[in-house]
Coordinates of C-alpha atoms in Angstrom, one line a residue:
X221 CA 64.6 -19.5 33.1
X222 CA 61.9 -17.9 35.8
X223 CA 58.8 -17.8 34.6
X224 CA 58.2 -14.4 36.8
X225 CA 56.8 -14.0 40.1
X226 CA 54.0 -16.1 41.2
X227 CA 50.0 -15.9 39.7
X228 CA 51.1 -13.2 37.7
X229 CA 53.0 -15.5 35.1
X230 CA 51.5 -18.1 33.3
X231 CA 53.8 -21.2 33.6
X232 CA 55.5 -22.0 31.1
X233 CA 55.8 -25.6 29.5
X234 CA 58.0 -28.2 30.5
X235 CA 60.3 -29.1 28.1
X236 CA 60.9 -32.6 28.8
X237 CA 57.1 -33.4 29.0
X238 CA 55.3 -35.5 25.9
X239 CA 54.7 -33.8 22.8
X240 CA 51.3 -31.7 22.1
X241 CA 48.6 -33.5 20.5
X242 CA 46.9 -31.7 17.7
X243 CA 43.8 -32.8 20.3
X244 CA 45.2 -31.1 22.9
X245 CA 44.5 -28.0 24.7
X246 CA 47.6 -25.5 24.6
X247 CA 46.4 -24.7 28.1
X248 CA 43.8 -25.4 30.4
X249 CA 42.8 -22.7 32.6
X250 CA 41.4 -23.3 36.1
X251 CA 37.4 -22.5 35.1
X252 CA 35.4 -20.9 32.2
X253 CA 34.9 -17.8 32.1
X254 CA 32.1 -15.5 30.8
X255 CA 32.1 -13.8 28.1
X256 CA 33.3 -10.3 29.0
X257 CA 35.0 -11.2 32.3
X258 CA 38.5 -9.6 32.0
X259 CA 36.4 -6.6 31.4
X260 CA 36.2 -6.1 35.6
X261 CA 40.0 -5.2 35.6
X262 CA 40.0 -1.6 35.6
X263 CA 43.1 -1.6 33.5
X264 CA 42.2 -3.6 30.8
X265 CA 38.8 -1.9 30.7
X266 CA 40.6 1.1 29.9
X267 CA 43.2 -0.5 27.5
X268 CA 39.4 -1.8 25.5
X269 CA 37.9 1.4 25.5
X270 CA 40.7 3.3 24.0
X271 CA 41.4 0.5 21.4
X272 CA 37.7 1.2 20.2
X273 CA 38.1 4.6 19.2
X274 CA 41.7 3.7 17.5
X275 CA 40.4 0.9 15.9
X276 CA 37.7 2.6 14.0
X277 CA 40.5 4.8 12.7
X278 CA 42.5 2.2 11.8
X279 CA 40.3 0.5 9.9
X280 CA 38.9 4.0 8.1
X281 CA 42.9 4.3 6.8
X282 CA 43.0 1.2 6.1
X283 CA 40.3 1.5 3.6
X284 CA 41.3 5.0 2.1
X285 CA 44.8 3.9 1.5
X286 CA 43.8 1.4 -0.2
X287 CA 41.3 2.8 -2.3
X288 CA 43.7 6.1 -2.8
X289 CA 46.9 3.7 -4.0
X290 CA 44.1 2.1 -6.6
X291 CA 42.6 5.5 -7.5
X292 CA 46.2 6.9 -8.2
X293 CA 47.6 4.1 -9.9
X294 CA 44.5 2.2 -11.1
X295 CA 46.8 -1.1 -9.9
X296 CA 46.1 -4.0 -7.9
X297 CA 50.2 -4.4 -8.1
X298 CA 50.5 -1.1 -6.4
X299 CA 48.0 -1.8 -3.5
X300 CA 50.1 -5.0 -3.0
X301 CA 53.1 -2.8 -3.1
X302 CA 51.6 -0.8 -0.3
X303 CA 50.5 -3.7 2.1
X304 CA 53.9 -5.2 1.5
X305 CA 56.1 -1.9 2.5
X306 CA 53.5 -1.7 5.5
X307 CA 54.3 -5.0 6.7
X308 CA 58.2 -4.9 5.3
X309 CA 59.5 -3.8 8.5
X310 CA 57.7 -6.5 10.7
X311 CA 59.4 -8.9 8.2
X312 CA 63.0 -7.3 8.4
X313 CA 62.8 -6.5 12.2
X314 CA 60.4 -8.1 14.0
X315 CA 63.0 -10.4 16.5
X316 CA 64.8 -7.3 17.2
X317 CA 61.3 -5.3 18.1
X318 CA 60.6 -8.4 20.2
X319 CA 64.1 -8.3 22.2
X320 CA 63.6 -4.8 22.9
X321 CA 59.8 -5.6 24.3
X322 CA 61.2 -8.2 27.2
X323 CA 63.7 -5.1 28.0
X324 CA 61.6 -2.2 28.0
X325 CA 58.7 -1.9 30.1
X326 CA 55.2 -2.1 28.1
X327 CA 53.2 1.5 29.1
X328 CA 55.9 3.8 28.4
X329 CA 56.5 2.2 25.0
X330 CA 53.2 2.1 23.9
X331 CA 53.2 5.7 24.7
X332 CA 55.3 6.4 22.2
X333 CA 54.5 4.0 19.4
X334 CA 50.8 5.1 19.5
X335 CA 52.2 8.6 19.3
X336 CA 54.2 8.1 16.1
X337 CA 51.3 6.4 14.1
X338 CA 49.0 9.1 15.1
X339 CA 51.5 12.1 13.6
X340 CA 51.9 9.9 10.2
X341 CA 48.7 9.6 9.8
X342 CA 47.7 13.6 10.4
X343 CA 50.7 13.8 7.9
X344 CA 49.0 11.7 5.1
X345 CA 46.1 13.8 5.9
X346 CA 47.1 17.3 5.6
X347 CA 48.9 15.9 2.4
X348 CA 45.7 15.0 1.1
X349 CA 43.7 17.4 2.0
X350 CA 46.4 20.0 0.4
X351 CA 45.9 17.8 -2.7
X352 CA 49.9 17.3 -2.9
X353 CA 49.5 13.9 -2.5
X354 CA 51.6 11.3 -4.7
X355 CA 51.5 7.3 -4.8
X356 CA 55.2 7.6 -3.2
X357 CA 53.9 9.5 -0.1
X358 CA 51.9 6.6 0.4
X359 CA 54.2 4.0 0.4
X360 CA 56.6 6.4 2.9
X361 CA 53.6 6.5 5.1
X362 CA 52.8 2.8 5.0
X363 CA 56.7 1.8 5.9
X364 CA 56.6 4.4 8.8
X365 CA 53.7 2.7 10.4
X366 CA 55.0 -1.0 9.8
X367 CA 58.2 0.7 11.7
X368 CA 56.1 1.4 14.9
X369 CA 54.0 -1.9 14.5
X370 CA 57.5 -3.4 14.9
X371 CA 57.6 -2.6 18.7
X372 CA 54.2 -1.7 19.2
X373 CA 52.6 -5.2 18.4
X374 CA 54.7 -7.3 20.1
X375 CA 54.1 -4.9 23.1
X376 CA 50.2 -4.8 23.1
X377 CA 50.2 -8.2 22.7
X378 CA 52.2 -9.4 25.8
X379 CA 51.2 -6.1 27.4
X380 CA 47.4 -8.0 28.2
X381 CA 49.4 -10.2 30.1
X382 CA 50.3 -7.7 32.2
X383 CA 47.0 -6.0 32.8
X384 CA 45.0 -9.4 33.1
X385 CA 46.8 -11.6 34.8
X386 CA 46.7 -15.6 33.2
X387 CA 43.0 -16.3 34.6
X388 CA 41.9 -14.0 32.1
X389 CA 44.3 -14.1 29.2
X390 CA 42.4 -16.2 26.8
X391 CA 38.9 -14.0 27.8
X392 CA 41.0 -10.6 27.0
X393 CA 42.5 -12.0 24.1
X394 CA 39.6 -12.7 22.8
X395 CA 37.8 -9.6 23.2
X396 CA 40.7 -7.5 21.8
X397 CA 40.0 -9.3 18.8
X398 CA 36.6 -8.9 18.8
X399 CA 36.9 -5.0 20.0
X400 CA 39.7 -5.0 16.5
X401 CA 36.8 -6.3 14.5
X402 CA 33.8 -4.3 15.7
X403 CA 35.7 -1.9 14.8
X404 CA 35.8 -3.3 11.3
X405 CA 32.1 -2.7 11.2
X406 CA 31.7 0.6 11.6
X407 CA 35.2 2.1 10.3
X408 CA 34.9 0.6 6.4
X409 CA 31.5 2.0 6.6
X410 CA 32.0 5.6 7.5
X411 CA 35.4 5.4 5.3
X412 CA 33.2 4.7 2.5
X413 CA 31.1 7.4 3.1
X414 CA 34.0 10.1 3.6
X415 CA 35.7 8.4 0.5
X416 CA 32.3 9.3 -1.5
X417 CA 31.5 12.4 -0.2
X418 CA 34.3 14.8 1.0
X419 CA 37.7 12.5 0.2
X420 CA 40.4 10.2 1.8
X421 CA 41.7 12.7 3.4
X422 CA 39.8 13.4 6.4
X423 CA 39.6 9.4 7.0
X424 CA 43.5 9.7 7.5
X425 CA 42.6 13.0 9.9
X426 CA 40.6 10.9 12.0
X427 CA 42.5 7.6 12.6
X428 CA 45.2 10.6 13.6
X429 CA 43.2 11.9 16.7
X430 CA 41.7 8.8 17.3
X431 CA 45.0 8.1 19.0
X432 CA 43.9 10.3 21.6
X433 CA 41.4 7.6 23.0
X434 CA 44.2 4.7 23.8
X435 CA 46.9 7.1 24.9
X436 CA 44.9 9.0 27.4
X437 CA 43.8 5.6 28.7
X438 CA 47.7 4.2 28.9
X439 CA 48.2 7.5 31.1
X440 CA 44.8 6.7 33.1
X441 CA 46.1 3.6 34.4
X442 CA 47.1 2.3 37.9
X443 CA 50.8 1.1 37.7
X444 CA 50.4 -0.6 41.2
X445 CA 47.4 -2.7 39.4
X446 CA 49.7 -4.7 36.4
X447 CA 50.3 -7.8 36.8
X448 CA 54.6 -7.2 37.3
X449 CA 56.4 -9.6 34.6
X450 CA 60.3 -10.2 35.3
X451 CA 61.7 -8.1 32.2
X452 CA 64.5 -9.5 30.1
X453 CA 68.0 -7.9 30.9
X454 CA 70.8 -7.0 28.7
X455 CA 72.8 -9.2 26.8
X456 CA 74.3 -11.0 23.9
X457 CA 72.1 -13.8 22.1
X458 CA 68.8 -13.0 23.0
X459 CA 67.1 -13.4 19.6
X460 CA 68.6 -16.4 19.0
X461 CA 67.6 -17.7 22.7
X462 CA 63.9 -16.7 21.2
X463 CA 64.4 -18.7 18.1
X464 CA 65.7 -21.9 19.8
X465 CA 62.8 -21.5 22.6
X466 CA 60.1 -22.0 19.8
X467 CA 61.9 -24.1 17.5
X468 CA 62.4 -26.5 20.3
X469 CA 58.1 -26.7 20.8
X470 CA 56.2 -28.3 18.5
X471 CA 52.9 -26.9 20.0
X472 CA 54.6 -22.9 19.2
X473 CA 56.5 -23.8 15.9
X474 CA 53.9 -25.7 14.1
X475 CA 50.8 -23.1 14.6
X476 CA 53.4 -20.8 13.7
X477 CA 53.9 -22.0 10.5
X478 CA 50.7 -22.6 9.6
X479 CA 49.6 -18.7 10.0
X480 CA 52.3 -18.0 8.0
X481 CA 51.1 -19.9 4.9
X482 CA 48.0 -18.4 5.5
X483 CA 48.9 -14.9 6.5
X484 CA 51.2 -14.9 3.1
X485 CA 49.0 -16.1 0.4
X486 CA 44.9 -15.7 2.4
X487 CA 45.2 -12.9 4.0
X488 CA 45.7 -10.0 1.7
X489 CA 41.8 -8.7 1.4
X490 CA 43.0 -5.3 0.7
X491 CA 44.0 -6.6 -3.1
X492 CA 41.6 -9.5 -3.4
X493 CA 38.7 -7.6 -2.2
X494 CA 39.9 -3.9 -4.1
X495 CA 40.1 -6.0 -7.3
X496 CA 36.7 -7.7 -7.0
X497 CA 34.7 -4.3 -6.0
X498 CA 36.5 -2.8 -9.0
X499 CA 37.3 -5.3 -11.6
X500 CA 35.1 -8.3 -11.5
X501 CA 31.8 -6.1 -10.1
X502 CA 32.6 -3.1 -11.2
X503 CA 30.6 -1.4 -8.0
X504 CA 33.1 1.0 -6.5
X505 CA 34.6 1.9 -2.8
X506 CA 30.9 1.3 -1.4
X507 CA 31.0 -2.8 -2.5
X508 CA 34.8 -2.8 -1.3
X509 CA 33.9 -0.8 1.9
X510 CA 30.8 -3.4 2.0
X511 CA 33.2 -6.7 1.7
X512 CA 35.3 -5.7 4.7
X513 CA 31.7 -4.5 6.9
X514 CA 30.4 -7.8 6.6
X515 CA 33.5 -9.8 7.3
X516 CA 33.5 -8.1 10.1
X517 CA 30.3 -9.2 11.5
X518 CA 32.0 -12.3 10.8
X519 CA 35.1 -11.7 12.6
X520 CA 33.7 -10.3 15.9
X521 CA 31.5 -13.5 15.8
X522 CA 34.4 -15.7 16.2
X523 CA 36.0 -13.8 18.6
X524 CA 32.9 -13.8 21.0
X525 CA 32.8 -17.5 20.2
X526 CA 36.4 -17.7 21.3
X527 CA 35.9 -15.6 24.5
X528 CA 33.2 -18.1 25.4
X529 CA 35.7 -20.9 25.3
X530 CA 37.9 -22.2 28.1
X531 CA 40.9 -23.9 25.8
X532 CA 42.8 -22.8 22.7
X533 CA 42.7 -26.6 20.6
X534 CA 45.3 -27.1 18.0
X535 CA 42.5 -29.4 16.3
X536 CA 40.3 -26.5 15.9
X537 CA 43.2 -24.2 14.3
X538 CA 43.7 -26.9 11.5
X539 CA 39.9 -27.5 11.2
X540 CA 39.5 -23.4 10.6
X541 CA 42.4 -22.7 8.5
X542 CA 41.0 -25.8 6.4
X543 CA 37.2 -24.1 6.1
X544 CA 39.1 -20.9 5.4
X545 CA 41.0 -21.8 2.6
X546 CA 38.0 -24.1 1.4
X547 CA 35.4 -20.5 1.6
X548 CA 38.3 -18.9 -0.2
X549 CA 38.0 -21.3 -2.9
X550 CA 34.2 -21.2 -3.5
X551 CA 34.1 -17.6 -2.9
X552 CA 36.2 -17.0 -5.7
X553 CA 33.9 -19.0 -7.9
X554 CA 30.4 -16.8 -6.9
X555 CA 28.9 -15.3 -10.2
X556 CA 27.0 -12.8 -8.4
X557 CA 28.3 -9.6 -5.7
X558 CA 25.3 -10.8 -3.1
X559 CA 26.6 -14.2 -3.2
X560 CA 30.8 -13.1 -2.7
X561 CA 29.1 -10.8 -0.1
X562 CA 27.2 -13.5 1.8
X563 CA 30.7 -15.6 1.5
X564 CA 32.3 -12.9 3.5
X565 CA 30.6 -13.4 6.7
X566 CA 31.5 -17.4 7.2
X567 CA 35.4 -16.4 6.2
X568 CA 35.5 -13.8 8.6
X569 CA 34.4 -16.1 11.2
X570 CA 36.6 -19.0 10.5
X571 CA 39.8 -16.9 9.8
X572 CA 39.2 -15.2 13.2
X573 CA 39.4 -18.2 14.7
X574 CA 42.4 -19.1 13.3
X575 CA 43.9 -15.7 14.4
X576 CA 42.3 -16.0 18.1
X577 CA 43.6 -19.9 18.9
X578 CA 46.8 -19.6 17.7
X579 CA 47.6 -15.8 19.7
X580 CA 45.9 -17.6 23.1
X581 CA 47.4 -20.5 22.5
X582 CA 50.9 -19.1 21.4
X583 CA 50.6 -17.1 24.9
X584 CA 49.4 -19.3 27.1
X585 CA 52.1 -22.0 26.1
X586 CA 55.2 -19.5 26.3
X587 CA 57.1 -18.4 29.6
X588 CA 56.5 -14.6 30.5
X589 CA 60.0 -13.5 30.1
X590 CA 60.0 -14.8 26.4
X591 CA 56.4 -13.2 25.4
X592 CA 57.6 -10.7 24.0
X593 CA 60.2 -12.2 21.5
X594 CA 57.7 -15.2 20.9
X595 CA 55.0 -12.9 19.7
X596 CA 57.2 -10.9 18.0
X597 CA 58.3 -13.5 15.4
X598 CA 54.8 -14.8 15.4
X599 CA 53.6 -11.4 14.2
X600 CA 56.6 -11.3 11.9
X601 CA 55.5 -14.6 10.5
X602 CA 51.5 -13.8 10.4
X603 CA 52.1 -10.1 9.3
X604 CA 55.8 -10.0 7.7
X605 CA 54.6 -12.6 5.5
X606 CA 52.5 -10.3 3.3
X607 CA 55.8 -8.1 2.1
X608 CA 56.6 -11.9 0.2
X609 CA 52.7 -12.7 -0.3
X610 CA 50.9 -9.3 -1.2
X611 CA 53.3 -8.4 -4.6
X612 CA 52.6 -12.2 -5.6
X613 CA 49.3 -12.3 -5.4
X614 CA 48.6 -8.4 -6.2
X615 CA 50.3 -10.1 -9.6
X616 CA 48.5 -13.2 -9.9
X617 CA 45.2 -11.0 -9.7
X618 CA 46.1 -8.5 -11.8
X619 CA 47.8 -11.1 -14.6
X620 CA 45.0 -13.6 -14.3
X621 CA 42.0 -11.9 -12.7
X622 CA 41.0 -11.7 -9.1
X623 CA 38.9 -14.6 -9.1
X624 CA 42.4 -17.2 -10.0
X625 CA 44.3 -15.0 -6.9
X626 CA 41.1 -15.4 -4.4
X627 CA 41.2 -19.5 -5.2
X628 CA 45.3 -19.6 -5.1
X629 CA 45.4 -18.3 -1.8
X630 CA 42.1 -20.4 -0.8
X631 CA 44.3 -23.3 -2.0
X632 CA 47.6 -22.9 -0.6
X633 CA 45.7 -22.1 3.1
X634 CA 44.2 -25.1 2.7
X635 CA 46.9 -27.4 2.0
X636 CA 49.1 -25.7 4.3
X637 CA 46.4 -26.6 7.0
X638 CA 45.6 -30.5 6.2
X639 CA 49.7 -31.1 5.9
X640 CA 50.4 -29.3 9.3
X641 CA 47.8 -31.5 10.4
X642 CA 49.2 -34.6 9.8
X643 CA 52.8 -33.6 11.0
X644 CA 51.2 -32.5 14.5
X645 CA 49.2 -36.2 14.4
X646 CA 52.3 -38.0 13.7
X647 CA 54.4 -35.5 16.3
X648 CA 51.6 -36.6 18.9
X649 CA 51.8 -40.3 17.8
X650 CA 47.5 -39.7 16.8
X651 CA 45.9 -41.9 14.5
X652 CA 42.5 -41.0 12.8
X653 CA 39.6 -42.2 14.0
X654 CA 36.2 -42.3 12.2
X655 CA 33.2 -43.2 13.9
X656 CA 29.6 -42.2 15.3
X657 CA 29.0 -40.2 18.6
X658 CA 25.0 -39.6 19.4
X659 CA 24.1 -40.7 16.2
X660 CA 26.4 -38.3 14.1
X661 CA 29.0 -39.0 12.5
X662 CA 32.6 -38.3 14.0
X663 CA 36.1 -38.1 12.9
X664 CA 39.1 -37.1 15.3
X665 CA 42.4 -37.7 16.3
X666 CA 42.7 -39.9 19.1
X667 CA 46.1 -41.7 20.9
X668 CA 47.3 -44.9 18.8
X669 CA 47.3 -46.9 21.9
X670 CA 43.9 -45.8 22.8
X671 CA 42.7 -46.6 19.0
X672 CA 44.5 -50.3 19.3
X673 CA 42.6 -51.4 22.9
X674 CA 39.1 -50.1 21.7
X675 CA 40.2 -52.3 18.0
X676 CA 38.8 -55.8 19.3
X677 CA 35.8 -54.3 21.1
X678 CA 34.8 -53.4 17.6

């Protein structure tokens, strides 16, 4: 299959090369990069300065939904409910969205899924603000945006590609994330003061015409500037052609399946976090609205950490989801709110890493005229796990308290991460080594052969 014209494609992985060590670099570009280098394409400076504005919205729904679903309902179940029904769609239809994104070209869709979230979201709000709103209005407007997110993510996603070229891919990556939790800090915080003083309402009214921002940049940019990707044609087995493409990769399936386990069970902050403001600290939208500010601060942390780096290392995706699950776990165990608080800043940080290597190094391992299928079930695994996950746990927590849910998902990240490990050690023939380096102590997966010559020398 062509991997698209020339330096605009990143190449995509032999298949009858040597299996991926859990060592090993998904791929190694050509130089590092500083931090905010992909910012010097027009195009993707843009693309960043529109997803600021939207992000901050996004993030101020996020946060009234939330809180509205638990102020209607006074449910942790039901804010589960409403995560899953948001993320339903991605589960049901992601491979198809993903098909249709190597068909269609990436500007003129986004132009049209940015314009459907922004009109449900000014309908939630004039429903609000009318005071007509119901718990079921809710859910309709949750599914309705997972149904966009079902082209649209697949579609930003590869659409960086396109704007950045591969030099850049793992620096723009990077800094969406970072730019997606930025946002995070100042979106929970003004959503908690709208909440407090004047109502959800005009939180939904603003991620609305924050849509503006992106949109108006998607119609600023230079067509003859993208980086032109060979798009998919018609034609019969397509999304099973996606599903034996990653199947058949150990470095795409396994990373896949770990962000599932964790995507499923860690992930869902709007019920852990929701049930600890309210229930275990009794402290109101402000704590919650706190939680998510300073994993933020977290979050963009690890992103600018990423951007920094030149390779996307399975060994540090397994390292992170096992520090994630492991914070999880002794965050859920803090007696005090400054203490869970604290906690939030280190699990930002490590579960943005996870979310950062796995995306670059998804991307960087996967021929262009695939991206968008491959990241389509990869967001279907990562974000069409919580329909299956958020119910469960929105139980668990409101069965058992939130602190049992917090450490069950801690628990389940972790294991998923330390058996994933292994199977990628034993898939890249690795052996563990344990050792000193510089007077620290070190321990790493290194080549058996490589282990067995250096054996007599010690």
């Amino acid at each position: 299959m062509s991997s698209g014209p020339g330096a605009a494609s990143a190449p995509a992985p032999d298949p009858h090369d040597s299996p991926p060590t859990s060592d090993a670099p998904a791929a190694r570009p050509a130089r590092k990069s500083s931090m905010f280098s992909s910012l010097r394409v027009r195009n993707y400076r843009l693309f960043f300065m529109g997803q600021v504005v939207s992000n901050i919205g996004t993030w101020m729904q996020r946060i009234a939904q939330d809180w509205l679903v638990l102020s209607l309902t006074g449910s942790s179940a039901a804010v589960g409910i409403t995560t899953a029904l948001q993320f339903l769609p991605m589960l049901l239809f992601g491979l198809y969205g993903g098909v249709l994104v190597d068909r269609l070209r990436k500007r003129p869709t986004l132009l049209v899924t940015q314009s459907s979230m922004a009109l449900t979201a000014i309908a939630l709000a004039v429903l609000t603000l009318t005071g007509h709103v119901q718990v079921w209005h809710v859910y309709v407007a949750a599914f309705a945006v997972g149904l966009a997110t079902v082209v649209d993510n697949p579609a930003r996603q590869s659409f960086v590609s396109e704007l950045v070229g591969p030099g850049q891919l793992q620096n723009a990556v990077s800094l969406n994330s970072a730019n997606f939790q930025s946002a995070r800090l100042v979106g929970p915080a003004v959503a908690g003061i709208l909440i407090t003083g004047v109502g959800t309402g005009y939180a939904f009214l603003f991620n609305g015409l924050s849509f503006i921002a992106p949109l108006t940049g998607l119609l600023l940019m230079r067509a003859r500037e993208l980086h032109v990707v060979e798009r998919a044609p018609r034609g019969k087995g397509q999304l099973r052609e996606g599903v034996r493409y990653v199947t058949g990769r150990p470095e795409l399936i396994w990373p896949i399946v770990l962000v599932g386990f964790v995507g499923t069970f860690a992930f869902n902050f709007p019920v852990y976090l929701s049930a600890f403001a309210d229930d275990v600290f009794h402290a109101g939208a402000g704590a919650y609205s706190m939680f998510n500010t300073l994993m933020a601060v977290g979050s963009v942390a690890g992103a600018l950490l990423a951007a920094r780096r030149g390779t996307a290392r399975l060994r540090l995706l397994i390292v992170a989801a096992m520090a994630f699950g492991a914070l999880e776990i002794l965050a859920a165990t803090t007696p005090t709110l400054w203490m869970f608080a604290l906690l939030m800043v280190p699990l930002g940080l490590f579960g943005m890493t996870v979310n950062v290597t796995t995306n670059t190094s998804i991307q960087m391992s996967t021929d262009p005229a695939m991206r968008g299928r491959v990241m389509a079930l990869y967001m279907m695994i990562f974000l069409g796990g919580s329909p299956v996950g958020a119910p469960i746990v929105g139980w668990i927590t409101d069965t058992y308290g939130a602190r049992v849910g917090l450490a069950a998902g801690g628990t389940v990240a972790a294991l998923a991460a330390a058996v994933i490990g292994l199977i990628l050690a034993r898939v890249g023939n690795l052996r563990l080594s344990v050792g000193w380096h510089r007077g620290h102590p070190r321990v790493r997966f290194v080549p058996r052969e490589q282990q067995e010559a250096l054996a007599p020398a010690a």
